[in-house]
């Protein structure tokens, strides 16, 4: 009792710890261990392997961001986006379709772009198009569903990026999304880092203050991304283990716009990566699932899956998250309808 009296902030700190992603991860794994102990190892192994695979992207992104912060180059990076928003939206949508990242793997790069002041419109364009297609999945999709479907998905990926980018651009011009990022304490603080100016110091290791800034940024950003991606992959492991993708997809059989809308809504939380989706959807289309519903389901599953949404939620404020989700679902439905008509 004396200790609690002397440290009244202890209960508050304990409550804050319970609300962290680490506590949620521990709670989820404990529940699996109690309710389904035979599947615990499989869930942990899946999440660990997925996180390890993404680790290389996290490491590269955090090192790059820390270097830019320590050298002061973030000023140059942010300036490169000024006055070129339309061009950046176009390039982000195009290059997003070439990036070999899933919804979660792209998060480290998105966080770096937002932290460095890139316009949200261009970031949104890249964010929406990146998880949908890349060269390997293009070939896999073509092999399972045919080149028309594969090309349609590639076109839909770029179109969705452009659609989202220009919608966000219009909203930003009306005053929306002035501060898209969630507030979290930056690695540096006023007065403890090197004094930044308009001239980057590329050899930052020669100055003690800049070396300290690099270490602080690396630790802060690395931990921030690690905890949220770990939670995202634990959720993904639960989906793989307990929510059969084929059972979910069978709900969206039939013709017309209604199955397309249902496909987008069902595909939203479903686990359906770009490597598993084509063979699964090939079998379902043979059993009566329309091509439009298959396209809608695939796009919605990639853009708005629970792991992706958990990672997006960790970076941006609720209104930006809601916009991302709405654009993804709307784009999936439009893509499905257009593909069905063609």
Coordinates of C-alpha atoms in Angstrom, one line a residue, residues 77-338:
X77 CA 12.4 14.6 -49.7
X78 CA 9.4 16.6 -48.6
X79 CA 10.3 19.4 -51.0
X80 CA 10.3 17.0 -53.9
X81 CA 6.6 16.6 -53.5
X82 CA 5.7 20.2 -53.6
X83 CA 3.9 21.4 -56.7
X84 CA 4.0 17.9 -58.3
X85 CA 0.9 16.3 -56.7
X86 CA -0.8 15.2 -59.9
X87 CA 2.4 13.7 -61.3
X88 CA 3.1 12.0 -57.9
X89 CA -0.4 10.5 -57.9
X90 CA 0.1 9.1 -61.4
X91 CA 3.5 7.7 -60.6
X92 CA 2.4 6.3 -57.2
X93 CA -0.5 4.4 -58.8
X94 CA 1.7 3.0 -61.6
X95 CA 4.7 2.0 -59.4
X96 CA 2.4 0.7 -56.7
X97 CA 1.3 -2.0 -59.2
X98 CA 4.9 -3.0 -59.6
X99 CA 5.9 -3.2 -56.0
X100 CA 6.1 -6.7 -54.6
X101 CA 4.5 -5.9 -51.3
X102 CA 1.4 -7.2 -49.6
X103 CA -0.9 -4.9 -47.6
X104 CA 1.2 -5.2 -44.5
X105 CA 4.6 -5.1 -46.0
X106 CA 4.0 -1.8 -47.6
X107 CA 3.3 -0.2 -44.2
X108 CA 6.9 0.6 -43.4
X109 CA 7.3 2.6 -46.6
X110 CA 4.0 4.3 -46.2
X111 CA 4.9 5.4 -42.6
X112 CA 8.2 6.8 -43.8
X113 CA 6.5 8.8 -46.7
X114 CA 3.9 10.2 -44.4
X115 CA 6.5 11.1 -41.7
X116 CA 8.6 12.9 -44.3
X117 CA 5.7 15.0 -45.5
X118 CA 4.6 13.3 -48.7
X119 CA 1.1 14.4 -49.8
X120 CA -1.6 12.0 -48.6
X121 CA -3.1 11.9 -52.0
X122 CA 0.0 10.3 -53.6
X123 CA 0.5 8.0 -50.6
X124 CA -3.1 6.9 -50.8
X125 CA -2.7 6.1 -54.5
X126 CA 0.4 3.9 -53.7
X127 CA -1.3 2.4 -50.7
X128 CA -4.4 1.2 -52.7
X129 CA -2.6 -0.1 -55.8
X130 CA 0.4 -1.7 -54.1
X131 CA -1.3 -4.8 -52.5
X132 CA -3.2 -5.8 -55.6
X133 CA -0.7 -6.8 -58.2
X134 CA 3.0 -7.4 -58.9
X135 CA 4.9 -9.4 -61.6
X136 CA 4.8 -12.8 -59.8
X137 CA 1.1 -12.6 -58.9
X138 CA 0.3 -11.4 -62.4
X139 CA 1.7 -14.6 -63.8
X140 CA 0.0 -16.7 -61.2
X141 CA -3.4 -15.0 -61.8
X142 CA -3.0 -15.5 -65.6
X143 CA -2.2 -19.2 -65.1
X144 CA -5.2 -19.8 -62.9
X145 CA -7.8 -17.4 -64.2
X146 CA -6.5 -16.5 -67.7
X147 CA -4.8 -13.4 -69.1
X148 CA -8.1 -11.4 -69.4
X149 CA -8.6 -11.6 -65.7
X150 CA -5.0 -11.0 -64.9
X151 CA -4.8 -7.9 -67.1
X152 CA -8.2 -6.7 -65.7
X153 CA -6.8 -7.0 -62.2
X154 CA -3.6 -5.1 -63.1
X155 CA -5.7 -2.3 -64.7
X156 CA -8.0 -2.3 -61.7
X157 CA -5.0 -1.9 -59.4
X158 CA -3.7 1.2 -61.2
X159 CA -7.3 2.6 -61.6
X160 CA -8.0 2.2 -57.9
X161 CA -4.8 4.0 -57.0
X162 CA -5.7 6.9 -59.4
X163 CA -9.3 6.9 -58.1
X164 CA -8.2 7.1 -54.5
X165 CA -5.4 9.6 -55.1
X166 CA -7.6 12.1 -56.9
X167 CA -10.5 11.7 -54.5
X168 CA -8.2 12.4 -51.5
X169 CA -6.7 15.3 -53.4
X170 CA -10.1 16.8 -53.9
X171 CA -11.0 16.3 -50.2
X172 CA -7.7 17.9 -49.1
X173 CA -8.4 21.0 -51.2
X174 CA -11.6 21.4 -49.3
X175 CA -9.7 21.4 -46.1
X176 CA -9.9 17.7 -45.1
X177 CA -6.9 15.6 -43.8
X178 CA -4.8 18.5 -42.6
X179 CA -3.0 16.2 -40.1
X180 CA -3.5 12.6 -41.3
X181 CA -1.0 10.9 -39.0
X182 CA -1.8 9.6 -35.5
X183 CA 0.1 11.5 -32.9
X184 CA 2.9 9.5 -31.5
X185 CA 6.0 10.7 -29.8
X186 CA 8.9 11.1 -32.3
X187 CA 12.2 9.6 -31.6
X188 CA 13.9 13.0 -31.2
X189 CA 12.8 15.8 -29.0
X190 CA 13.3 19.5 -29.0
X191 CA 16.9 20.3 -28.3
X192 CA 18.2 16.7 -28.0
X193 CA 18.9 16.2 -31.7
X194 CA 21.1 17.9 -34.1
X195 CA 20.1 21.3 -35.4
X196 CA 18.6 20.8 -38.8
X197 CA 18.9 23.2 -41.7
X198 CA 18.4 23.2 -45.4
X199 CA 21.7 21.6 -46.1
X200 CA 21.8 17.8 -45.4
X201 CA 25.0 16.4 -43.8
X202 CA 25.3 13.0 -45.6
X203 CA 28.2 11.8 -43.3
X204 CA 26.1 12.1 -40.2
X205 CA 28.2 9.7 -38.2
X206 CA 30.9 12.5 -37.8
X207 CA 28.6 14.5 -35.5
X208 CA 27.6 13.0 -32.1
X209 CA 24.2 14.7 -32.1
X210 CA 23.3 13.3 -35.5
X211 CA 24.5 9.8 -34.4
X212 CA 22.2 10.0 -31.4
X213 CA 19.3 11.1 -33.7
X214 CA 19.9 8.1 -35.9
X215 CA 19.9 5.7 -33.0
X216 CA 16.8 7.2 -31.5
X217 CA 14.9 7.2 -34.8
X218 CA 15.9 3.6 -35.5
X219 CA 14.7 2.4 -32.1
X220 CA 11.5 4.4 -32.0
X221 CA 10.3 3.7 -35.5
X222 CA 11.4 0.1 -35.5
X223 CA 9.5 -0.7 -32.3
X224 CA 6.5 1.2 -33.5
X225 CA 6.2 -0.8 -36.8
X226 CA 7.2 -4.1 -35.2
X227 CA 4.4 -4.1 -32.6
X228 CA 1.6 -3.3 -35.0
X229 CA 2.8 -5.7 -37.7
X230 CA 3.2 -8.4 -35.1
X231 CA -0.5 -7.9 -34.2
X232 CA -1.5 -7.8 -37.8
X233 CA 0.1 -11.2 -38.5
X234 CA -1.3 -12.8 -35.4
X235 CA -4.8 -11.7 -36.6
X236 CA -3.9 -13.1 -40.0
X237 CA -2.9 -16.4 -38.5
X238 CA -6.2 -16.6 -36.8
X239 CA -8.0 -16.0 -40.0
X240 CA -6.1 -18.7 -41.8
X241 CA -6.7 -21.2 -39.1
X242 CA -10.3 -20.6 -38.2
X243 CA -12.0 -18.9 -41.2
X244 CA -11.9 -21.1 -44.3
X245 CA -11.5 -18.8 -47.3
X246 CA -13.4 -21.2 -49.6
X247 CA -16.4 -21.3 -47.3
X248 CA -16.6 -17.5 -47.2
X249 CA -16.2 -17.2 -50.9
X250 CA -19.1 -19.7 -51.6
X251 CA -21.5 -17.1 -50.3
X252 CA -21.0 -14.9 -53.3
X253 CA -22.3 -17.2 -56.0
X254 CA -24.8 -16.1 -58.6
X255 CA -25.1 -13.3 -61.2
X256 CA -25.9 -9.6 -61.0
X257 CA -24.6 -6.7 -58.9
X258 CA -25.7 -8.1 -55.5
X259 CA -23.1 -10.9 -55.5
X260 CA -20.5 -8.4 -56.5
X261 CA -21.4 -6.2 -53.5
X262 CA -21.5 -9.2 -51.2
X263 CA -18.2 -10.4 -52.5
X264 CA -16.6 -7.1 -51.6
X265 CA -18.1 -7.0 -48.2
X266 CA -17.1 -10.7 -47.5
X267 CA -13.7 -10.3 -49.0
X268 CA -13.0 -7.2 -46.8
X269 CA -12.1 -9.2 -43.7
X270 CA -11.2 -12.5 -45.4
X271 CA -7.6 -13.7 -45.6
X272 CA -6.9 -14.0 -49.3
X273 CA -3.4 -13.2 -50.5
X274 CA -2.4 -12.9 -54.1
X275 CA -0.9 -16.4 -54.2
X276 CA -3.7 -18.3 -52.7
X277 CA -6.5 -16.3 -54.4
X278 CA -6.2 -17.3 -58.1
X279 CA -6.4 -21.1 -57.7
X280 CA -9.2 -20.8 -55.1
X281 CA -11.2 -18.4 -57.3
X282 CA -10.6 -20.5 -60.4
X283 CA -12.4 -23.4 -58.7
X284 CA -15.2 -21.2 -57.4
X285 CA -15.9 -19.6 -60.8
X286 CA -16.2 -23.1 -62.2
X287 CA -18.9 -23.8 -59.5
X288 CA -20.9 -20.7 -60.5
X289 CA -19.2 -17.7 -59.0
X290 CA -19.3 -14.8 -61.5
X291 CA -16.2 -13.2 -62.8
X292 CA -17.3 -9.8 -61.5
X293 CA -17.8 -11.2 -58.0
X294 CA -14.4 -12.9 -58.2
X295 CA -12.7 -9.6 -59.2
X296 CA -14.5 -7.7 -56.4
X297 CA -13.7 -10.4 -53.8
X298 CA -10.0 -10.5 -54.8
X299 CA -9.5 -6.7 -54.7
X300 CA -11.4 -6.1 -51.5
X301 CA -9.5 -9.0 -49.8
X302 CA -6.1 -7.5 -50.7
X303 CA -6.9 -3.9 -49.9
X304 CA -9.2 -4.2 -46.9
X305 CA -8.2 -7.4 -45.1
X306 CA -8.1 -7.3 -41.3
X307 CA -4.2 -7.5 -41.2
X308 CA -4.1 -4.5 -43.6
X309 CA -6.7 -2.5 -41.7
X310 CA -4.9 -3.1 -38.4
X311 CA -1.7 -1.8 -39.9
X312 CA -3.4 1.2 -41.5
X313 CA -5.3 2.0 -38.3
X314 CA -1.9 2.2 -36.5
X315 CA -0.6 4.9 -38.7
X316 CA -3.4 7.3 -39.6
X317 CA -6.3 9.0 -37.8
X318 CA -9.8 7.5 -38.0
X319 CA -11.1 9.7 -40.7
X320 CA -8.2 8.8 -43.0
X321 CA -8.7 5.1 -42.1
X322 CA -12.4 5.4 -42.9
X323 CA -11.6 7.0 -46.3
X324 CA -9.1 4.3 -47.1
X325 CA -11.6 1.6 -46.3
X326 CA -14.4 3.3 -48.2
X327 CA -12.2 3.8 -51.3
X328 CA -11.1 0.2 -51.2
X329 CA -14.6 -1.2 -51.0
X330 CA -16.1 1.2 -53.5
X331 CA -13.2 0.5 -55.9
X332 CA -13.6 -3.2 -55.6
X333 CA -17.4 -3.0 -56.4
X334 CA -16.8 -0.7 -59.4
X335 CA -14.1 -3.0 -60.7
X336 CA -16.3 -6.0 -60.3
X337 CA -19.2 -4.4 -62.1
X338 CA -17.1 -3.1 -65.0

